mmCIF file of C-alpha atoms in Angstrom:
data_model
loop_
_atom_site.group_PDB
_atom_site.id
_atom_site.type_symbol
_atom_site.label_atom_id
_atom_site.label_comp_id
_atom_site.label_asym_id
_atom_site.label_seq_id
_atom_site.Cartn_x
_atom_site.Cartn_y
_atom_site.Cartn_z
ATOM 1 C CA UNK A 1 1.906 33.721 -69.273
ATOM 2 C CA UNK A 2 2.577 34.866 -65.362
ATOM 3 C CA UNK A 3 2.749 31.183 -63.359
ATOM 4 C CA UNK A 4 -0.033 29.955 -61.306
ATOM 5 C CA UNK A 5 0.252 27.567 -58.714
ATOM 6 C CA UNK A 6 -0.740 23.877 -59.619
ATOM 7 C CA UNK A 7 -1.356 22.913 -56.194
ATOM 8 C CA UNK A 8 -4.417 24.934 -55.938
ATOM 9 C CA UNK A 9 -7.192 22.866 -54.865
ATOM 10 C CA UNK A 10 -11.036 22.500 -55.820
ATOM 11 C CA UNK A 11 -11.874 24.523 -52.671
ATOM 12 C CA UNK A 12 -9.874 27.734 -54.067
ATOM 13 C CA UNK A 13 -10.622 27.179 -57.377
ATOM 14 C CA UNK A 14 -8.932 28.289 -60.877
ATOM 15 C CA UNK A 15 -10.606 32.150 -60.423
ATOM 16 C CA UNK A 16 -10.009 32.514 -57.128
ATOM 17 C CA UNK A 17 -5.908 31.327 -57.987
ATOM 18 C CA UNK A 18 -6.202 34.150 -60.690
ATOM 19 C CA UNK A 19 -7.324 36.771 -58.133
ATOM 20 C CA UNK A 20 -4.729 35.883 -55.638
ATOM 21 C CA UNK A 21 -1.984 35.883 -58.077
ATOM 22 C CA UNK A 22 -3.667 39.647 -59.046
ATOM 23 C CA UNK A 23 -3.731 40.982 -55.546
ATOM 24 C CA UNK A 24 -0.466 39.942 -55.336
ATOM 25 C CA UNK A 25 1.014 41.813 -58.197
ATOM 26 C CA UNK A 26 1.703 38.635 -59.754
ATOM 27 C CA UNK A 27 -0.199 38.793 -62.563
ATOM 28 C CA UNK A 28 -0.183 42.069 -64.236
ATOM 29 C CA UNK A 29 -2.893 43.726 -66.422
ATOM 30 C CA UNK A 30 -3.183 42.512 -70.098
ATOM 31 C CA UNK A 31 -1.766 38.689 -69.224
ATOM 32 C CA UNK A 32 -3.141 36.584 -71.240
ATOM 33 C CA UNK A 33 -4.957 33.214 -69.694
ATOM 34 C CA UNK A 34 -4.758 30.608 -72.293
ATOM 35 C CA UNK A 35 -7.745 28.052 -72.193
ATOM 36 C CA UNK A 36 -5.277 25.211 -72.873
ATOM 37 C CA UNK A 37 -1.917 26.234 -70.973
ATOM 38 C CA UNK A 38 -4.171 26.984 -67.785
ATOM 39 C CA UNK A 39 -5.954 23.692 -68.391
ATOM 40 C CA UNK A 40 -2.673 22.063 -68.335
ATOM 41 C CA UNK A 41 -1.795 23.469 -65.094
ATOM 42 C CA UNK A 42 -4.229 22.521 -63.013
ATOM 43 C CA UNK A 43 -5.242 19.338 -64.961
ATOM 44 C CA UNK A 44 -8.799 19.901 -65.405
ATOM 45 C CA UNK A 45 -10.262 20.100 -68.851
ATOM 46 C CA UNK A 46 -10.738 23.388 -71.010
ATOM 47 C CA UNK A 47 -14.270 23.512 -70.180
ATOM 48 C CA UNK A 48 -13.371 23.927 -66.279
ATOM 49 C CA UNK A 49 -11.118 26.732 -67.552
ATOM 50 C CA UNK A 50 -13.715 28.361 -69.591
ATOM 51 C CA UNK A 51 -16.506 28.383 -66.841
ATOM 52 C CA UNK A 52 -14.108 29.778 -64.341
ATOM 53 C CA UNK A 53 -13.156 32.741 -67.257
ATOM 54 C CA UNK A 54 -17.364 33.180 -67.462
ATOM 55 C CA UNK A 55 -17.012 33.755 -63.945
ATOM 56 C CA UNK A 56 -14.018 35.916 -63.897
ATOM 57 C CA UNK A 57 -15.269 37.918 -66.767
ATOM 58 C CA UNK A 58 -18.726 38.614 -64.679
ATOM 59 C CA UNK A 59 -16.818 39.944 -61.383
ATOM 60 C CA UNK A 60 -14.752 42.337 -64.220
ATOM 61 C CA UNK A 61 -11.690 40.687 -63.453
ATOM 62 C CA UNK A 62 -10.439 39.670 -66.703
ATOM 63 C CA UNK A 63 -12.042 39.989 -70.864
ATOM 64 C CA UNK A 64 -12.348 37.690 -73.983
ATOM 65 C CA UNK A 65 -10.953 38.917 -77.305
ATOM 66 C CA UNK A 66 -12.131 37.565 -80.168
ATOM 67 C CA UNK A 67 -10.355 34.944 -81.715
ATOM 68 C CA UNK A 68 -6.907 35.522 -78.935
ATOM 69 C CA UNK A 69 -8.516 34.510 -75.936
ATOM 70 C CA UNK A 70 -9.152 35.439 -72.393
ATOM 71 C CA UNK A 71 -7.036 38.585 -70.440
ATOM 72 C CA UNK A 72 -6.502 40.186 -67.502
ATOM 73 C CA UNK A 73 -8.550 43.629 -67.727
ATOM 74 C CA UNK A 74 -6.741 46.770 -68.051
ATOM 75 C CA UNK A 75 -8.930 49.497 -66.556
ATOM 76 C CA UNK A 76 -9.918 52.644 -68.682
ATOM 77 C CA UNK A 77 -9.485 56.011 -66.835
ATOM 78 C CA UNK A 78 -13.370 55.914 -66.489
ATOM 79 C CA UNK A 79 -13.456 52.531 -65.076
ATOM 80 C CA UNK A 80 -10.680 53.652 -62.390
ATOM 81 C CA UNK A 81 -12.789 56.588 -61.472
ATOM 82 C CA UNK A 82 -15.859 54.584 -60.578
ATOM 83 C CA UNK A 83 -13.631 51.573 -58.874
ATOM 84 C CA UNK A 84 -12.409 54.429 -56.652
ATOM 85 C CA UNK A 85 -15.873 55.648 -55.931
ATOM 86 C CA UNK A 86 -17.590 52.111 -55.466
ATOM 87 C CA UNK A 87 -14.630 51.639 -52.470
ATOM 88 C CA UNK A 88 -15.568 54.864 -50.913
ATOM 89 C CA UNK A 89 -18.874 54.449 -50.570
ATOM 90 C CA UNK A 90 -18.733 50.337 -49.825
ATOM 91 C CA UNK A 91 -15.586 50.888 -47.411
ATOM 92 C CA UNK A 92 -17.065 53.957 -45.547
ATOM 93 C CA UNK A 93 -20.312 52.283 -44.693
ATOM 94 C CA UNK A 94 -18.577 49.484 -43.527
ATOM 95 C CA UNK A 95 -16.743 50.744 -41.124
ATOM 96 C CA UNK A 96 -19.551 53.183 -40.249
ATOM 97 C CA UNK A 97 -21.566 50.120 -39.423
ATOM 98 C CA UNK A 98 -19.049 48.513 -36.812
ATOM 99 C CA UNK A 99 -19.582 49.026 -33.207
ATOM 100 C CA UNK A 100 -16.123 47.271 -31.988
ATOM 101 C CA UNK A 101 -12.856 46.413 -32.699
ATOM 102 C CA UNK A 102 -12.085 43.297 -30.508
ATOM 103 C CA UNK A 103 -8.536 42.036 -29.289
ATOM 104 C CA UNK A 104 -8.054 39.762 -31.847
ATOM 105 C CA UNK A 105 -9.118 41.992 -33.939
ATOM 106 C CA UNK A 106 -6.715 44.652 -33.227
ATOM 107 C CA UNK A 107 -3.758 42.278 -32.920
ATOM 108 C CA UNK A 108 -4.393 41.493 -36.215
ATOM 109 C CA UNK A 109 -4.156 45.039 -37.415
ATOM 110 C CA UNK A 110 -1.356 45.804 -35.728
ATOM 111 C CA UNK A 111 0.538 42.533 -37.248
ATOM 112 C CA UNK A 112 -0.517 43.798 -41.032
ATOM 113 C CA UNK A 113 1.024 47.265 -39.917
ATOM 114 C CA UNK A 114 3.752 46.056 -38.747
ATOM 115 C CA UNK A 115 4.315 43.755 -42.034
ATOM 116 C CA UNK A 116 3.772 47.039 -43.923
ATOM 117 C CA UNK A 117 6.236 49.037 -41.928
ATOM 118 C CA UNK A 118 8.961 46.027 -42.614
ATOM 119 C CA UNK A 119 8.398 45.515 -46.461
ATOM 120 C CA UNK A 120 8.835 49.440 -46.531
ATOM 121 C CA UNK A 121 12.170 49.024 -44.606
ATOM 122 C CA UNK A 122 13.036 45.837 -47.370
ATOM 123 C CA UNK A 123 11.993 48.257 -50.226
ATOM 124 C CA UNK A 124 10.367 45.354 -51.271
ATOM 125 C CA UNK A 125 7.491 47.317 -53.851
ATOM 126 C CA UNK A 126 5.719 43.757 -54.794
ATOM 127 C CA UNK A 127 4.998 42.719 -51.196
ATOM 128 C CA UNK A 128 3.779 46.427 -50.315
ATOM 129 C CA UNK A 129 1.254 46.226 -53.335
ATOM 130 C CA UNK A 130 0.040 42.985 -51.960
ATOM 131 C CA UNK A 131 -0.188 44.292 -48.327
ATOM 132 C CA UNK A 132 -1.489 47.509 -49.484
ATOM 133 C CA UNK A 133 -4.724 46.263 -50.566
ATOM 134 C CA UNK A 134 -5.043 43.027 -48.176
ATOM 135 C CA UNK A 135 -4.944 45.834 -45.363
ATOM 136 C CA UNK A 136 -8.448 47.132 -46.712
ATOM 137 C CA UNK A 137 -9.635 43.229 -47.035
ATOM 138 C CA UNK A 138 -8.215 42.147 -43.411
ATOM 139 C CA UNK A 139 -10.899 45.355 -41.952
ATOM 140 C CA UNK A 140 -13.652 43.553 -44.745
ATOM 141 C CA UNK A 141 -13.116 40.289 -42.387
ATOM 142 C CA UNK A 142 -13.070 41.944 -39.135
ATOM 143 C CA UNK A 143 -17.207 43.142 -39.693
ATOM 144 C CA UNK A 144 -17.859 39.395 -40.286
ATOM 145 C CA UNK A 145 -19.769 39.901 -43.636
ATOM 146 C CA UNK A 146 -18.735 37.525 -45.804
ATOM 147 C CA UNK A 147 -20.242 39.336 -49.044
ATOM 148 C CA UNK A 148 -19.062 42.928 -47.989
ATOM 149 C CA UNK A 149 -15.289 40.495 -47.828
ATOM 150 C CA UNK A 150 -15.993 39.006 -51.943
ATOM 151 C CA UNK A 151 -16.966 42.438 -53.350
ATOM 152 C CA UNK A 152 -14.161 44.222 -51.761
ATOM 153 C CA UNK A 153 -11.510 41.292 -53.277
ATOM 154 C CA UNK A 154 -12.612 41.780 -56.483
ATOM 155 C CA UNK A 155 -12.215 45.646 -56.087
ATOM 156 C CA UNK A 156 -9.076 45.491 -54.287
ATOM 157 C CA UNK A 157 -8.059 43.252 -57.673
ATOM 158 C CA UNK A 158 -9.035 45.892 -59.806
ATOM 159 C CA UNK A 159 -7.553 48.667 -57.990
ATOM 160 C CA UNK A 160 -3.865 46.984 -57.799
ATOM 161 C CA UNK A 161 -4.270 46.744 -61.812
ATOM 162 C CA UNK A 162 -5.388 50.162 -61.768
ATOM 163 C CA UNK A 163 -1.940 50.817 -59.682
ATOM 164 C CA UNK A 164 0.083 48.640 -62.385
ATOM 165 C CA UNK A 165 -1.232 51.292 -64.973
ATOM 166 C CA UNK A 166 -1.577 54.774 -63.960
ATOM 167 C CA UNK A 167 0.815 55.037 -60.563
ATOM 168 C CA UNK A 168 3.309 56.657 -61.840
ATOM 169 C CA UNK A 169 4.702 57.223 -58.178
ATOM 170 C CA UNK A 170 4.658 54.748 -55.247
ATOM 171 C CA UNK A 171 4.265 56.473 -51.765
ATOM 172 C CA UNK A 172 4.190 53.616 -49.630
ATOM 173 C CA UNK A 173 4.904 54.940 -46.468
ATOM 174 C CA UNK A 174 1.914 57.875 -47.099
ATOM 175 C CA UNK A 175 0.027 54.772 -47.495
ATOM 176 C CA UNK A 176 1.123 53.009 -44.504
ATOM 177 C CA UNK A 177 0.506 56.171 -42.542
ATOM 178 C CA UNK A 178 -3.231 56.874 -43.812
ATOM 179 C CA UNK A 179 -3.630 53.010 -42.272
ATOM 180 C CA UNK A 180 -2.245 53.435 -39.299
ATOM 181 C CA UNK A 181 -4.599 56.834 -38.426
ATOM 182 C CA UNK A 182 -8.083 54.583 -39.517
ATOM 183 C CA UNK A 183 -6.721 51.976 -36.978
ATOM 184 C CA UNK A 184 -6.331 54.546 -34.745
ATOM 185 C CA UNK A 185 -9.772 55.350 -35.067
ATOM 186 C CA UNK A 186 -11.027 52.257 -34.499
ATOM 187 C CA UNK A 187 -9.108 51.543 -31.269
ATOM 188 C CA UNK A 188 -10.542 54.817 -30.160
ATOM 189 C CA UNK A 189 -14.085 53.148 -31.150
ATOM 190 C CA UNK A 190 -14.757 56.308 -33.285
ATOM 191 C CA UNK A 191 -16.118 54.175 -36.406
ATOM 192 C CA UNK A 192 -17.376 57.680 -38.233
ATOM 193 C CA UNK A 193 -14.238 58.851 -38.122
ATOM 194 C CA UNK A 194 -12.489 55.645 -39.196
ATOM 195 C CA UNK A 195 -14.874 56.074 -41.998
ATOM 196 C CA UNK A 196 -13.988 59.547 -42.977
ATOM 197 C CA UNK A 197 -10.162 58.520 -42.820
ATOM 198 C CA UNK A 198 -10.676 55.426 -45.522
ATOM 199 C CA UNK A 199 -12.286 58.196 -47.649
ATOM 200 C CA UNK A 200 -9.310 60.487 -47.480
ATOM 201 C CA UNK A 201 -7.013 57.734 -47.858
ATOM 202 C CA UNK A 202 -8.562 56.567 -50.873
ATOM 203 C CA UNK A 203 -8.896 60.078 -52.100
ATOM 204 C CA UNK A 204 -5.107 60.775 -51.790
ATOM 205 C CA UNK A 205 -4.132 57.263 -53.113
ATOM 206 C CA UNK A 206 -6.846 58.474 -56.564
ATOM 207 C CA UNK A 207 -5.000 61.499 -56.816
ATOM 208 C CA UNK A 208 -1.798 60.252 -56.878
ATOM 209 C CA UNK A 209 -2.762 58.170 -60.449
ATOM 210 C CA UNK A 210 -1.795 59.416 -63.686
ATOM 211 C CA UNK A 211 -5.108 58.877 -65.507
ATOM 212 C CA UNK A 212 -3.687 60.083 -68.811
ATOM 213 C CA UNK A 213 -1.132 57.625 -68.948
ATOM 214 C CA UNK A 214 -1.751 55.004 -71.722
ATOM 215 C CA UNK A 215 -0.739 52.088 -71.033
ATOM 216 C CA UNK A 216 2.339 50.590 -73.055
ATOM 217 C CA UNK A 217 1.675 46.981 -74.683
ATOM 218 C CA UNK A 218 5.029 46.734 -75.267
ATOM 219 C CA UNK A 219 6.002 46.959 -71.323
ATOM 220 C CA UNK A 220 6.912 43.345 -70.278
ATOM 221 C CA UNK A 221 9.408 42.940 -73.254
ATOM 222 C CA UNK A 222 10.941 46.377 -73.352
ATOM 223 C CA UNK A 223 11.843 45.273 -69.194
ATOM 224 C CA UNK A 224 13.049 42.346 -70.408
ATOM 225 C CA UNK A 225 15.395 43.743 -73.066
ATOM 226 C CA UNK A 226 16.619 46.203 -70.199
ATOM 227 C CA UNK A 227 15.054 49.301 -72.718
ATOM 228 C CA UNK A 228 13.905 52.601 -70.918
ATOM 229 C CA UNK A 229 10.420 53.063 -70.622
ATOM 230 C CA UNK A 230 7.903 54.289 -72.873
ATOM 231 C CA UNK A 231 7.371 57.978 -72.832
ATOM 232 C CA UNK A 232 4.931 60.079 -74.329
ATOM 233 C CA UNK A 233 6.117 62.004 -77.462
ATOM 234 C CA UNK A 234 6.139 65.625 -77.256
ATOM 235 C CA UNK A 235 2.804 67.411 -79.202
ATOM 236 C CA UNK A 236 4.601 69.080 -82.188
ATOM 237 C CA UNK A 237 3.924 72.629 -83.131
ATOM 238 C CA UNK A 238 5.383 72.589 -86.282
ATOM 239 C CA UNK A 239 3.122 72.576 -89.116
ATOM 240 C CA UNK A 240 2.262 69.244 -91.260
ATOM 241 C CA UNK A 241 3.932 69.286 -94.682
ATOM 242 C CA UNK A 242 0.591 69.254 -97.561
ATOM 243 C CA UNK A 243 0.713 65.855 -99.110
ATOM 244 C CA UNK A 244 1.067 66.281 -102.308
#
């Protein structure tokens, strides 16, 4: 069970503590939420816990299993696809629809780039996930829409367990530099091509996925007994004995 912070409040909520500890690679896909240890946490009562899972389990964020509990989603190849293709079209149109990019705005920008350039300089991998996909939230806040801001957390939350799964490789700086041309664009107050910059950015960070990975349930443990990864066996061409 990944830890969650006790001092979360009523105004955050239990859900919104499990999607923060998400977006910040903290909790990985396939974690399991007990009803009871969660509960226990935050001292509320199992049926607080339950109602925030409903509401988790609505926004895709995390799944019941029969008779084992509540879990953190792990994203199917097809569900990856279409998370990809929902931020395309929801990230181009916002910035399409933005007519400025104000001072504060900007200096806000440029801090999160600058954050970005220094976690790539720490090599610090779990603080460049986070930043990674606040970077696409932080340009959410700057169009003021507070809906266009919840629809893009939840995605963002599902595309950093999508990472956990199928990115083999991490190019953070290729990141960091497809970021640093869309707040180019803005500065130049060319929002269309802002927008056409998220969609190549999200395009290249897509293709760099191994969608034919499967993931390995085994992954936490095999860490912490310091075994090698998990990798695929070889498809024998040798021909299958008869049974006899």
């Amino acid at each position: 069970m990944q830890d969650l912070s006790p001092q979360q409040n009523d105004q955050t909520g239990i859900d919104e503590a499990i999607v923060s500890g998400i977006l910040s690679a903290r909790i990985r896909p396939g974690t399991r939420l007990g009803e009871s240890e969660v509960a226990s946490l935050f001292s509320v009562s199992r049926t607080r816990v339950r109602e925030a899972m409903m509401r988790l389990e609505q926004r895709g964020i995390v799944k019941v299993s029969p008779r084992r509990g509540w879990f953190v989603v792990e994203p199917s190849a097809e569900e990856a696809m279409m998370v990809y293709a929902a931020r395309r079209v929801i990230e181009a149109g916002l910035l399409r629809g933005m007519e400025e990019l104000t001072t504060s705005g900007r200096e806000k920008l440029h801090a999160h780039l600058a954050e970005e350039k220094a976690a790539i300089a720490a090599g610090d991998r779990q603080r460049l996930t986070c930043l990674m996909g606040d970077f696409h939230i932080r340009i959410a806040e700057l169009s003021g829409n507070t809906i266009l801001v919840e629809i893009l957390r939840d995605l963002t939350a599902r595309t950093i367990l999508i990472s956990l799964l199928y990115q083999s490789e991490f190019h953070a700086m290729q990141s960091h530099l497809g970021h640093c041309r869309i707040v180019a664009a803005m500065e130049e107050g060319d929002f269309l091509k802002a927008a056409a910059l998220s969609v190549d950015h999200l395009d290249e960070v897509e293709t760099g996925l191994d969608l034919t990975r499967r993931p390995d349930p085994l992954a936490d443990l095999r860490h912490s007994l310091s075994l090698p990864p998990q990798t695929a066996a070889a498809p024998s061409n040798a021909p299958r004995k008869a049974k006899p």
